[in-house]
PDB file of C-alpha atoms and ligand atoms in Angstrom:
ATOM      1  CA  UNK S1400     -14.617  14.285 -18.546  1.00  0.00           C
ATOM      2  CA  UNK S1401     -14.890  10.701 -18.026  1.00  0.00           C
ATOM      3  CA  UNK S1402     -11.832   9.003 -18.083  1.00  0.00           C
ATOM      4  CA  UNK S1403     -11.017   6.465 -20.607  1.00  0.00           C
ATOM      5  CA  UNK S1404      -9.545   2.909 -18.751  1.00  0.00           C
ATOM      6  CA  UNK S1405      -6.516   0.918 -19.114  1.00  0.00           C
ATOM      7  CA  UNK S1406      -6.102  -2.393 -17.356  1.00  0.00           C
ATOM      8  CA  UNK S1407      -3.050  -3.606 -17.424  1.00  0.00           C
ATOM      9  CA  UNK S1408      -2.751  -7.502 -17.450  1.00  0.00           C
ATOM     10  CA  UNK S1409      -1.465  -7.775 -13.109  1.00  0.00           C
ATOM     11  CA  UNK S1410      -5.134  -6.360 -12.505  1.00  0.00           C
ATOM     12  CA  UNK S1411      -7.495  -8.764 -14.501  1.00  0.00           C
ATOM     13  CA  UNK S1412      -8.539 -10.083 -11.258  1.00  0.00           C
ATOM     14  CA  UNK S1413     -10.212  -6.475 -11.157  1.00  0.00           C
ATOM     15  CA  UNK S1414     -11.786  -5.797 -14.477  1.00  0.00           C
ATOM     16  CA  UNK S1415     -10.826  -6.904 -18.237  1.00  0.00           C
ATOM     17  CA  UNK S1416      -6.984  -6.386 -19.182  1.00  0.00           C
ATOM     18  CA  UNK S1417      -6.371  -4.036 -22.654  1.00  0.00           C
ATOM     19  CA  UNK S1418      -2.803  -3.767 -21.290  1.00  0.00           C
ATOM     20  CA  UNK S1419      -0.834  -6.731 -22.115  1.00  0.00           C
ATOM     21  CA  UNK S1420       2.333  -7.439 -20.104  1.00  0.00           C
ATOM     22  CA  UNK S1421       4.990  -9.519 -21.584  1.00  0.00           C
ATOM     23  CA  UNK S1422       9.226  -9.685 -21.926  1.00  0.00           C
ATOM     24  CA  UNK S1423      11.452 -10.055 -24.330  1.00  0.00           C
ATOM     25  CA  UNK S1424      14.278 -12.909 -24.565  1.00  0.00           C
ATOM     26  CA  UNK S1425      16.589 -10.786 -22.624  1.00  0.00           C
ATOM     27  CA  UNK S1426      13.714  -9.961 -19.766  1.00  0.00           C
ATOM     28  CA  UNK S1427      13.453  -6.806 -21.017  1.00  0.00           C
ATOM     29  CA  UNK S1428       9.714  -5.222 -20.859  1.00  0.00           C
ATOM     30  CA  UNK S1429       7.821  -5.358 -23.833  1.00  0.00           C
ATOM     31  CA  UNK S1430       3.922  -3.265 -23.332  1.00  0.00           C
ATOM     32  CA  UNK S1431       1.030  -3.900 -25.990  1.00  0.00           C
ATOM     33  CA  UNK S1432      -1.841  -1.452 -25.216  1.00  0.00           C
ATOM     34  CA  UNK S1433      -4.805  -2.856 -27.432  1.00  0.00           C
ATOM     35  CA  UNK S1434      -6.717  -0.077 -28.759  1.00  0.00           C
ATOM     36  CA  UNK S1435      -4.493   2.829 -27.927  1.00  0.00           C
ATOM     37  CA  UNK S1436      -6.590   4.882 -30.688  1.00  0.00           C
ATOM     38  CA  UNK S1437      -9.433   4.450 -27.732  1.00  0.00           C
ATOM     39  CA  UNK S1438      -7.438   6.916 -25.718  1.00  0.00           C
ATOM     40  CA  UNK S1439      -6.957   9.465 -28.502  1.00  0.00           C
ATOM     41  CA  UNK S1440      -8.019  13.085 -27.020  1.00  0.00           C
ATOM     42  CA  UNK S1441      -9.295  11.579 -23.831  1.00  0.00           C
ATOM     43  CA  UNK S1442      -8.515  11.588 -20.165  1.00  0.00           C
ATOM     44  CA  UNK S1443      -6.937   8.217 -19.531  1.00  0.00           C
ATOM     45  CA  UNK S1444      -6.480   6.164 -16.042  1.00  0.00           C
ATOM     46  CA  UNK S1445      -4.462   3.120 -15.651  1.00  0.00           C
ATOM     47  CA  UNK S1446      -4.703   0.778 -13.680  1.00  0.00           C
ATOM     48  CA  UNK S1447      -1.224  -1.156 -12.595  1.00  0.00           C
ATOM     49  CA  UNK S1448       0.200  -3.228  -9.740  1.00  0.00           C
ATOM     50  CA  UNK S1449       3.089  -1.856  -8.605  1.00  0.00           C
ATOM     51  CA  UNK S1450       3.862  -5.168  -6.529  1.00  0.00           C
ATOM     52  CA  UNK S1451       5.522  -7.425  -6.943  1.00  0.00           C
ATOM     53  CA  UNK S1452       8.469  -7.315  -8.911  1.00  0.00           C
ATOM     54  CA  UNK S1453       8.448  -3.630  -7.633  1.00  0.00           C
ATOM     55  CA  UNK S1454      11.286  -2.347  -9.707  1.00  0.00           C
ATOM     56  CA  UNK S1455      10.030  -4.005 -13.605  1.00  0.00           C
ATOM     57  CA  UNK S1456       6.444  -3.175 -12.738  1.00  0.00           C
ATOM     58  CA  UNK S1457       7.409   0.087 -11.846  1.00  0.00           C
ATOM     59  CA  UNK S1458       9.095   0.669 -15.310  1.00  0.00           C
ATOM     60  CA  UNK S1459       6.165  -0.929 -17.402  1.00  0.00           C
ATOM     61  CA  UNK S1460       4.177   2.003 -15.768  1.00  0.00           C
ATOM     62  CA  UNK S1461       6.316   4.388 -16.578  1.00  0.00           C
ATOM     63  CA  UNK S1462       6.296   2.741 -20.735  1.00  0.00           C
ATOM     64  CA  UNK S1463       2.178   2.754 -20.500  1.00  0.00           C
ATOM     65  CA  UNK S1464       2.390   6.378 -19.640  1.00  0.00           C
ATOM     66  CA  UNK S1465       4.675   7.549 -22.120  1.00  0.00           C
ATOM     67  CA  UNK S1466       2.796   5.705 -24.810  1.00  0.00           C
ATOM     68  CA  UNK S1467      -0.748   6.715 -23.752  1.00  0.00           C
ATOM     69  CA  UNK S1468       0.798  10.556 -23.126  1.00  0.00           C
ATOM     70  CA  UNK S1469       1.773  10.147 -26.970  1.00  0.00           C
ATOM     71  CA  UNK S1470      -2.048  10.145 -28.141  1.00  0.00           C
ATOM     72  CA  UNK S1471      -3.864  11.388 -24.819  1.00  0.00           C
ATOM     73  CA  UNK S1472      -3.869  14.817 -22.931  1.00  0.00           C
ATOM     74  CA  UNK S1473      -3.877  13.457 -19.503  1.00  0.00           C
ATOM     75  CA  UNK S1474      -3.208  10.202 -17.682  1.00  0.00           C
ATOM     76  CA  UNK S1475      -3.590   9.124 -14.051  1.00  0.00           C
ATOM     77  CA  UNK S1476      -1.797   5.742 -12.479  1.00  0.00           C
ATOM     78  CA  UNK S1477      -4.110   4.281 -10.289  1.00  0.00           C
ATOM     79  CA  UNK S1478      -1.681   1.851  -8.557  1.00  0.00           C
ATOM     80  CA  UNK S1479      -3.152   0.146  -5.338  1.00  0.00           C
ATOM     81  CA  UNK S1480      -0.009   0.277  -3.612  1.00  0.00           C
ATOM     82  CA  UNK S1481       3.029   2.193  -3.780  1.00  0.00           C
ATOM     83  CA  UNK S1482       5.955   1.001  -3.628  1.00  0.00           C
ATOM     84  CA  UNK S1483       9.254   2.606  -2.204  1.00  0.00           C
ATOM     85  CA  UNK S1484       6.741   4.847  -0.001  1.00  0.00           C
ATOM     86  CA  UNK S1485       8.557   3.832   3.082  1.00  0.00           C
ATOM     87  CA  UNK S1486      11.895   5.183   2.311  1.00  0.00           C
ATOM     88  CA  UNK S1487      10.133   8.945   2.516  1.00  0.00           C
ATOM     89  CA  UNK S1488      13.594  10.006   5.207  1.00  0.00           C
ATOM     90  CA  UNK S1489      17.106  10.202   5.152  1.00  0.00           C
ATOM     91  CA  UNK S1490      18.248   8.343   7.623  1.00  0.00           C
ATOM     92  CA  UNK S1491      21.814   7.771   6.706  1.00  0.00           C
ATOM     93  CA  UNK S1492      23.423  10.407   4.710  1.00  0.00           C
ATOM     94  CA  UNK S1493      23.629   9.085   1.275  1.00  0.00           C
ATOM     95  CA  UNK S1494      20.486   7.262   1.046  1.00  0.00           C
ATOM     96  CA  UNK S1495      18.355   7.892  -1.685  1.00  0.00           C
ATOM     97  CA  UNK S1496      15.466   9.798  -1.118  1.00  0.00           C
ATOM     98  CA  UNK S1497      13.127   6.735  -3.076  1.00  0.00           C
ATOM     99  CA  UNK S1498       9.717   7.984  -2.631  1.00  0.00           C
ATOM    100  CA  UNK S1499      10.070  11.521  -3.612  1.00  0.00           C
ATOM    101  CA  UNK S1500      12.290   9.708  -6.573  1.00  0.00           C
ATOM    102  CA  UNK S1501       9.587   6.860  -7.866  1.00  0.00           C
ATOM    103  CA  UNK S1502       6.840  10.074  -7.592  1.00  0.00           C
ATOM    104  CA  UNK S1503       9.272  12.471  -9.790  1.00  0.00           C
ATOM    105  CA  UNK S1504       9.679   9.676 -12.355  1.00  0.00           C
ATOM    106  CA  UNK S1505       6.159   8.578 -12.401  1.00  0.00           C
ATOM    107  CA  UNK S1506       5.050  12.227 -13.371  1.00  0.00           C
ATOM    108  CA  UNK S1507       8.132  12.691 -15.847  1.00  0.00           C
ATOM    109  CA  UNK S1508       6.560   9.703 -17.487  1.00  0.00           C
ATOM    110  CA  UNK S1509       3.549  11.975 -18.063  1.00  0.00           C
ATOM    111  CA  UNK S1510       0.979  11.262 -15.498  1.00  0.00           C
ATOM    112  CA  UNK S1511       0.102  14.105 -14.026  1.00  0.00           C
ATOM    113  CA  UNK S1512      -1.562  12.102 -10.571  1.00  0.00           C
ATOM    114  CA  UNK S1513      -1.602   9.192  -8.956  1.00  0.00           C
ATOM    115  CA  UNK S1514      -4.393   7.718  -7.040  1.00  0.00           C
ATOM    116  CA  UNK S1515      -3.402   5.089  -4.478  1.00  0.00           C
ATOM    117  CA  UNK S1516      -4.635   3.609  -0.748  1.00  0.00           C
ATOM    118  CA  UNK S1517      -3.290   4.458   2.587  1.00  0.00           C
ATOM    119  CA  UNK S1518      -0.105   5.528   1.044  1.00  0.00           C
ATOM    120  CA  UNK S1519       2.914   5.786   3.673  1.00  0.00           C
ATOM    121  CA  UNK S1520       4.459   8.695   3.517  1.00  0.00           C
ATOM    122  CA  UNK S1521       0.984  10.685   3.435  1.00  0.00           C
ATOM    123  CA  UNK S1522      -0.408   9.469   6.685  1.00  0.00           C
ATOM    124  CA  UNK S1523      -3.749  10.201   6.091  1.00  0.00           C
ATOM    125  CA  UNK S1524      -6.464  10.173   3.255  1.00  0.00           C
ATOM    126  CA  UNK S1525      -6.894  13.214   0.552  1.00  0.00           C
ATOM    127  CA  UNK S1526      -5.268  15.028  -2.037  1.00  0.00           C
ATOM    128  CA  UNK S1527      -1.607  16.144  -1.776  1.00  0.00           C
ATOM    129  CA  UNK S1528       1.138  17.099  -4.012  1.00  0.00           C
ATOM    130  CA  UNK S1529       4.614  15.241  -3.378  1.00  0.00           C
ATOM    131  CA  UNK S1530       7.563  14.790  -5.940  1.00  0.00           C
ATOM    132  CA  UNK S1531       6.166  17.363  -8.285  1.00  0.00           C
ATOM    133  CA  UNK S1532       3.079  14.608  -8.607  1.00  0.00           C
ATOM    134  CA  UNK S1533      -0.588  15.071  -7.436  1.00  0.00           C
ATOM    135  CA  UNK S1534      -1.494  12.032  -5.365  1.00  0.00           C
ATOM    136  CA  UNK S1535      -5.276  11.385  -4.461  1.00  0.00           C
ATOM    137  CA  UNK S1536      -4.850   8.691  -1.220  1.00  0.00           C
ATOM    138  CA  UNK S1537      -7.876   6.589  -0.758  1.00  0.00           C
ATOM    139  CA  UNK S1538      -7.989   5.223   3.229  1.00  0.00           C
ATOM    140  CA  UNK S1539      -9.133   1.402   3.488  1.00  0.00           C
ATOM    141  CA  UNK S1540      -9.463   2.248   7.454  1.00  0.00           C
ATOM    142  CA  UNK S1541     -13.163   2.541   6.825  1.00  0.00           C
ATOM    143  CA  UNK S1542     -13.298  -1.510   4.875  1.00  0.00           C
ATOM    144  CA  UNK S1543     -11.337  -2.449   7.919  1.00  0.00           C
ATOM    145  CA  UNK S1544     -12.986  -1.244  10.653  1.00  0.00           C
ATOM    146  CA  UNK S1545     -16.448  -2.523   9.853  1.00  0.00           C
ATOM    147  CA  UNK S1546     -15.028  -5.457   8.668  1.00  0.00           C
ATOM    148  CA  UNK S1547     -13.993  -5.996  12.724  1.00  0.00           C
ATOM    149  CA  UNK S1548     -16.959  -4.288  14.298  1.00  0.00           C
ATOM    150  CA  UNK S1549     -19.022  -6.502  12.579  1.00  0.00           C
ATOM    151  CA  UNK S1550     -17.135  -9.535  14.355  1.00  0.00           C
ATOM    152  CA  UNK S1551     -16.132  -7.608  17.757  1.00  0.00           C
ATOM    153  CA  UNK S1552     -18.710  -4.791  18.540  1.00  0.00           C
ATOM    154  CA  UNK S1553     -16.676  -3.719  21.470  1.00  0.00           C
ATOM    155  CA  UNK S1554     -13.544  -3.899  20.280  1.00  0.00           C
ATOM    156  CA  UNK S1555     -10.497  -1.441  21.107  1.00  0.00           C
ATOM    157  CA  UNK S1556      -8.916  -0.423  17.874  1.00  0.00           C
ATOM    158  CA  UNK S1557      -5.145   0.880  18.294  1.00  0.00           C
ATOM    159  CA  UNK S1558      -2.316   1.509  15.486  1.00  0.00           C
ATOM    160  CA  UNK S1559       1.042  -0.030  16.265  1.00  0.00           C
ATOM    161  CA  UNK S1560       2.577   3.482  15.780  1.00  0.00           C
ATOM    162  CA  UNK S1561       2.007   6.962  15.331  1.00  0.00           C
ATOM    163  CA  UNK S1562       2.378   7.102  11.646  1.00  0.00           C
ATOM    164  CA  UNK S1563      -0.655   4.791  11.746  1.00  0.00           C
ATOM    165  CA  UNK S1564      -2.745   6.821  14.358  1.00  0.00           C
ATOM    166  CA  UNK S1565      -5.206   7.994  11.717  1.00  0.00           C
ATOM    167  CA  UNK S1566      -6.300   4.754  10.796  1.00  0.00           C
ATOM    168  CA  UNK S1567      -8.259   4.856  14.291  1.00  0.00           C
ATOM    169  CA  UNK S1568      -8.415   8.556  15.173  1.00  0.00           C
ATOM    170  CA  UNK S1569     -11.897   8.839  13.824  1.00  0.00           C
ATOM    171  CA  UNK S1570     -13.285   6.079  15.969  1.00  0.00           C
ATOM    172  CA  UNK S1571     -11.539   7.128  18.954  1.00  0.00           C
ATOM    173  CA  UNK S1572      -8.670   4.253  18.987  1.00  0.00           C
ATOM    174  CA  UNK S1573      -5.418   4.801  20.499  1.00  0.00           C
ATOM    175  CA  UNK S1574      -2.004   4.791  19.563  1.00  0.00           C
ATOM    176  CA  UNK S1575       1.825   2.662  20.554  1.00  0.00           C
ATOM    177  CA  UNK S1576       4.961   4.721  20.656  1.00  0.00           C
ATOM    178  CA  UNK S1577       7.320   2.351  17.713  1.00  0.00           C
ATOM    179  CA  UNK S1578      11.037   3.183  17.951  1.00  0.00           C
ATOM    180  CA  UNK S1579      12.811   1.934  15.239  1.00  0.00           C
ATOM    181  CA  UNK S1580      17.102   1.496  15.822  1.00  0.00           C
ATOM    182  CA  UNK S1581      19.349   1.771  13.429  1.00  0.00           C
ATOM    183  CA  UNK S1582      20.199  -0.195  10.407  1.00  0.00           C
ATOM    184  CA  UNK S1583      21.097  -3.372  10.842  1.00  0.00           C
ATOM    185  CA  UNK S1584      23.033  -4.750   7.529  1.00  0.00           C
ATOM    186  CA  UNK S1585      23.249  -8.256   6.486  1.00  0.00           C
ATOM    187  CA  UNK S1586      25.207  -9.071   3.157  1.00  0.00           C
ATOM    188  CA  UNK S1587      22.487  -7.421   0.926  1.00  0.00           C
ATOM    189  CA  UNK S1588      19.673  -6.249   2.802  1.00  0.00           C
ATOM    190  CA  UNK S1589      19.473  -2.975   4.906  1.00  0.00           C
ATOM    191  CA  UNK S1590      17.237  -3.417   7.837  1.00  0.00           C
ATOM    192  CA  UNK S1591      15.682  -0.745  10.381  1.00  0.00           C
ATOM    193  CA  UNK S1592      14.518  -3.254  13.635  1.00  0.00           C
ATOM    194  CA  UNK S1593      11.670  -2.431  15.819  1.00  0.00           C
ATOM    195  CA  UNK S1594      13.821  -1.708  19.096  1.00  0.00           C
ATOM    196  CA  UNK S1595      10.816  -0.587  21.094  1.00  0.00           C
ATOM    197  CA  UNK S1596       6.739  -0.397  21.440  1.00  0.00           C
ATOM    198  CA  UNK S1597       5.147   1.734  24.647  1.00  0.00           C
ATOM    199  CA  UNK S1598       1.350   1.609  25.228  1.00  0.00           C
ATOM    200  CA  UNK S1599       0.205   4.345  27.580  1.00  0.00           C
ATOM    201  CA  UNK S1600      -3.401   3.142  27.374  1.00  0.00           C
ATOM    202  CA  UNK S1601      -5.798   0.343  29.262  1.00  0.00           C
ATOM    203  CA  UNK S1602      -6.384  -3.173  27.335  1.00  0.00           C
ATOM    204  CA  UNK S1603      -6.895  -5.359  30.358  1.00  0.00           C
ATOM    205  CA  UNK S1604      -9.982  -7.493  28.963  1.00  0.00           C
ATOM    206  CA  UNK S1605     -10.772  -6.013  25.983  1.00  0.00           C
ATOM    207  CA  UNK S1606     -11.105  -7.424  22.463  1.00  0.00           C
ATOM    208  CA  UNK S1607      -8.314  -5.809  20.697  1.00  0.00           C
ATOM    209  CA  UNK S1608      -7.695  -4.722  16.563  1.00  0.00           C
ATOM    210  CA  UNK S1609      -4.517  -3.546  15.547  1.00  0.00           C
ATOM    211  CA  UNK S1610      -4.570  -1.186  12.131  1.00  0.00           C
ATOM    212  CA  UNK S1611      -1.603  -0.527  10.313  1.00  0.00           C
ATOM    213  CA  UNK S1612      -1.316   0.724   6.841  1.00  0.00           C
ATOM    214  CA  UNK S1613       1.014  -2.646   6.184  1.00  0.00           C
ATOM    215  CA  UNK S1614       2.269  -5.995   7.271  1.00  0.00           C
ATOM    216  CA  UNK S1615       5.739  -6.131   5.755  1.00  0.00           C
ATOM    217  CA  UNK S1616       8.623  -8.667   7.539  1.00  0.00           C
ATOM    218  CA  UNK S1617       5.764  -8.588  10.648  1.00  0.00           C
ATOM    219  CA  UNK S1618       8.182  -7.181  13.017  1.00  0.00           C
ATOM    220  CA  UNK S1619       5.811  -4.384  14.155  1.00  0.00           C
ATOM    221  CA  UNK S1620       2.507  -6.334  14.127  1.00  0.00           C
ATOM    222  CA  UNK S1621       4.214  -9.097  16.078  1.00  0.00           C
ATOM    223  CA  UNK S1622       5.840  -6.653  18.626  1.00  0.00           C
ATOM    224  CA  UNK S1623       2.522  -4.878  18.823  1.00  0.00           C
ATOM    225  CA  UNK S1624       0.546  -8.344  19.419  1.00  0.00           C
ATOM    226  CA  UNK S1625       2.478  -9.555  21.807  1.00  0.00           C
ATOM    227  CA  UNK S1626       2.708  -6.244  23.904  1.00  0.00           C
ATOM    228  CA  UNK S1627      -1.070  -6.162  23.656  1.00  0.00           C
ATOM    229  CA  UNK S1628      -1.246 -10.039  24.973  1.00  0.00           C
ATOM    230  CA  UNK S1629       0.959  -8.891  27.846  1.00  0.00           C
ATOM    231  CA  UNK S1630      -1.091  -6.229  29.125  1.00  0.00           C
ATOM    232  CA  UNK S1631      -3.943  -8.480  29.645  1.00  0.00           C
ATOM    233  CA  UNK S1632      -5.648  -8.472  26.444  1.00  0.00           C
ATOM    234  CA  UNK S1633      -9.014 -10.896  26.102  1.00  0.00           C
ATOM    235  CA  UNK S1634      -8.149 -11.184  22.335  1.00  0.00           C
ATOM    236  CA  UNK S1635      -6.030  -9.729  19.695  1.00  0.00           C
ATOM    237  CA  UNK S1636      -7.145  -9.531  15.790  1.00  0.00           C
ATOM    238  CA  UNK S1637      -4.528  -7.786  13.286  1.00  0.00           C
ATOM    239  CA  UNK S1638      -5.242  -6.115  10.140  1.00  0.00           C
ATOM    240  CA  UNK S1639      -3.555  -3.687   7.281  1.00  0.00           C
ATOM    241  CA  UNK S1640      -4.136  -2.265   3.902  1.00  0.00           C
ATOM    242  CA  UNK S1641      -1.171  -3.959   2.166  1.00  0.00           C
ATOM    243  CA  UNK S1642      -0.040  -7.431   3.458  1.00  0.00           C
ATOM    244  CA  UNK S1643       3.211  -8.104   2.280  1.00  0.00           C
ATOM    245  CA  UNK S1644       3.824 -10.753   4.715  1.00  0.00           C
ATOM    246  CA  UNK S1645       7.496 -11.485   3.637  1.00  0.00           C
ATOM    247  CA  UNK S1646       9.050 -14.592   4.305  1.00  0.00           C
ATOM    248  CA  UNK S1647       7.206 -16.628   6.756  1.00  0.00           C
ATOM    249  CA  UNK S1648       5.779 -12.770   8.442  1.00  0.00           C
ATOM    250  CA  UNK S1649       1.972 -14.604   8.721  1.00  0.00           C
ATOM    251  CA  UNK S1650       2.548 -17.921  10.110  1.00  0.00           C
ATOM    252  CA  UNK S1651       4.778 -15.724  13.287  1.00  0.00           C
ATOM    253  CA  UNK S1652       2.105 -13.108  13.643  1.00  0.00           C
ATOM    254  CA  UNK S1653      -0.117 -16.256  14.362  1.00  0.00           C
ATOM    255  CA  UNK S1654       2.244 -17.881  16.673  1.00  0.00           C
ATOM    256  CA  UNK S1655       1.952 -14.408  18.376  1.00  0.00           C
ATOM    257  CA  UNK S1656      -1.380 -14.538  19.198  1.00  0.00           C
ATOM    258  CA  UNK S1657      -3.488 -13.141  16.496  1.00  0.00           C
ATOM    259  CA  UNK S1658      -6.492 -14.539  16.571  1.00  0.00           C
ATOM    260  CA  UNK S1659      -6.974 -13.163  13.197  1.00  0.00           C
ATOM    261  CA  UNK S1660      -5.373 -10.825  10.370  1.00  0.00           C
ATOM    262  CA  UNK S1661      -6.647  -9.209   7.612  1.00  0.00           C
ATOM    263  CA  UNK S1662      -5.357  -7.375   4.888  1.00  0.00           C
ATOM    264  CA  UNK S1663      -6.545  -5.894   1.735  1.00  0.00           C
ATOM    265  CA  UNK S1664      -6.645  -7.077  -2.115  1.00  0.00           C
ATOM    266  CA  UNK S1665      -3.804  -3.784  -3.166  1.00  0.00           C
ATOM    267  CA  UNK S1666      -1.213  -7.372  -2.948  1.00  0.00           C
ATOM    268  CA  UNK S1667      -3.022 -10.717  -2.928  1.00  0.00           C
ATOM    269  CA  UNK S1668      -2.234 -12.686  -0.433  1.00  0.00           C
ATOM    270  CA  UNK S1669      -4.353 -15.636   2.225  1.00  0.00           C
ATOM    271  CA  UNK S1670      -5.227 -12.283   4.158  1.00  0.00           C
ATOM    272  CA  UNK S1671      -6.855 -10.757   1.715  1.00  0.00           C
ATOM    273  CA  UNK S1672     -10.605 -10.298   2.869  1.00  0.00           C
ATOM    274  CA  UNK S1673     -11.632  -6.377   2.065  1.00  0.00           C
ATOM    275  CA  UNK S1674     -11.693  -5.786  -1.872  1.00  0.00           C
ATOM    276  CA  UNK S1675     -10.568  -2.573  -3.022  1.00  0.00           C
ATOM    277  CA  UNK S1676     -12.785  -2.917  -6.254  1.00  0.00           C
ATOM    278  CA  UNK S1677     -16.231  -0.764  -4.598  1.00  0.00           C
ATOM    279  CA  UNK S1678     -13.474   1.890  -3.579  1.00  0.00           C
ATOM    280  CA  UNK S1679     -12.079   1.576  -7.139  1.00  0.00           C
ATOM    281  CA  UNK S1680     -15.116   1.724  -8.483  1.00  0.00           C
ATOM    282  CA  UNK S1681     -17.261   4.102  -6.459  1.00  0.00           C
ATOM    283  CA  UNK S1682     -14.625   6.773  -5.702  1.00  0.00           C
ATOM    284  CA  UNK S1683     -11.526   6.421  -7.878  1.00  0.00           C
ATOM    285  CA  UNK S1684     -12.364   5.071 -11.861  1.00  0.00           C
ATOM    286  CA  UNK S1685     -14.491   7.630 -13.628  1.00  0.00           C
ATOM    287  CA  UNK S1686     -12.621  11.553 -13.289  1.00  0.00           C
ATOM    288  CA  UNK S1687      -9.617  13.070 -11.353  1.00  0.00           C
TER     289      UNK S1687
HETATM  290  C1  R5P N1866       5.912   1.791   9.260  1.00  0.00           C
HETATM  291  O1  R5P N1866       5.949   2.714  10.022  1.00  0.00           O
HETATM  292  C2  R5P N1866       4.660   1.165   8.719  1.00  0.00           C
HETATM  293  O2  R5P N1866       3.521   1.862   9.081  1.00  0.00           O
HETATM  294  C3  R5P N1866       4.543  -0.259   9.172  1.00  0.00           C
HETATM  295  O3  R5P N1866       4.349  -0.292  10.564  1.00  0.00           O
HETATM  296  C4  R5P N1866       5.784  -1.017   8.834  1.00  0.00           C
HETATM  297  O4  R5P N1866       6.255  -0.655   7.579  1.00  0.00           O
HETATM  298  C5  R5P N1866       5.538  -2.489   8.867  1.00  0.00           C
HETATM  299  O5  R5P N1866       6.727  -3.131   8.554  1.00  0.00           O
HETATM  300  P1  R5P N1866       7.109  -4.485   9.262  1.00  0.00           P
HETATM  301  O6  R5P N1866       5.947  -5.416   9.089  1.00  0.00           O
HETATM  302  O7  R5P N1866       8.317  -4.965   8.523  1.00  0.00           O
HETATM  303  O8  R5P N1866       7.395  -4.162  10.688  1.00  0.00           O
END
């Protein structure tokens, strides 16, 4: 069956909004799906940013569902990027498991999947099932890596880490060893550092791209960049699925070195150069 589509009002700079997104007095949430009737008996996708404003955004998908569950059989949340898909590990006992969490309450809200791109925890594209959710994860690595080829024919392509290795397998890049050390905690923010990036591969000369599946504070990029720089690297070009670029993460990654960095449209940003909407449209909207 062909699904029916929502739009909630973060993506109109992908299709037509029928989602509207506003707050009360208080800041509470407050959801207006026009035409719900549209949904009646039908399967029904919606499409929401999850970013920013992680934690409201997140809850005014989890209202959409509920309502659209109330006149529809089945829903999917297409949501370009995931939040919370880092914290996947315990690494201090006590920590909330977040990811499996956010997935658990995302399909108590009624969806039963959740179709996203180059989701963290998953580490590579396909269908999986992970906090009692199916999740169909879409790779970008593809966008990105003609994107580059088209600009550096020869280049090397590497991931910063080995979480990110399959962003480059297929095209025969290589990967850096990333040791993370242990929380660091300021007044509110918990921290992991990048203590550490080995390369046991050649760049001497070579046009380098760096793939990651994200750009968040920079630390890793910027560690990565510079390492590459050191080993006698002609050039070094960055790029990710979701650019975060927190705080002033782009202007440093320049100051690296980067001769450029790209990121996708998932979270807007002066990076943004591939546009998820052919993947939305060609392989996601339509059935799951
Ligand atoms: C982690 O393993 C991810 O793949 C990214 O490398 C990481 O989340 C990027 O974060 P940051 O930019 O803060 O180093």
């Amino acid at each position: 069956m062909v699904a029916h589509l929502l739009v909630s009002q973060n993506c109109s700079y992908l299709f037509p909004a029928n989602i509207e997104l506003k707050t009360f007095p208080d800041k509470e949430s407050h959801i207006l799906i026009h035409d719900l009737e549209a949904c009646k008996d039908k399967d029904v996708q919606v499409l929401h940013r999850c970013y920013p404003r992680q934690d409201s955004s997140l809850l005014q998908l989890l209202l959409v569902g509920k309502t659209v569950r109330n006149v529809a059989p089945r829903a999917e949340a297409i949501v370009p990027y995931l939040p919370y898909a880092r914290q996947d590990k315990i690494w201090t006992p006590g920590e909330a498991l977040s990811a499996e969490v956010i997935c658990q309450m995302i399909a108590s809200a009624g969806y039963s999947s959740i179709a996203t791109f180059d989701c963290h925890f998953l580490k590579k594209a396909g269908i999986f099932t992970y906090g009692g959710i199916q999740i169909r994860n879409f790779s970008l690595s593809g966008d990105l890596v003609a994107y580059f080829k088209a600009k550096k024919p020869d280049a090397l392509f590497i991931s910063p880490d080995q979480g990110a290795a399959y962003l480059v397998n297929e095209i025969g890049g290589k990967s850096m060893v990333k040791r993370r050390g242990e929380y660091k905690h300021h007044k509110k923010q918990a921290h992991r550092p990048v203590e550490s990036m080995d390369a046991n591969f050649d760049v001497k000369d070579k046009d380098v791209i760096i793939l990651d599946d994200m750009i968040a504070g920079g630390g890793t990029m910027i560690k990565a960049t510079r390492a590459v720089l050191a080993m006698g690297a002609k050039s070094v070009c960055c790029g990710c699925t979701h650019g975060l670029f927190l705080g002033d993460a782009y202007t440093k990654l320049q100051e690296a070195g980067a001769e450029e960095i790209v990121a996708s449209n998932t979270i807007a940003s002066e990076a943004s150069k591939i546009d998820i909407l052919n993947s939305l449209r060609g392989k996601i909207i339509g059935e799951f």
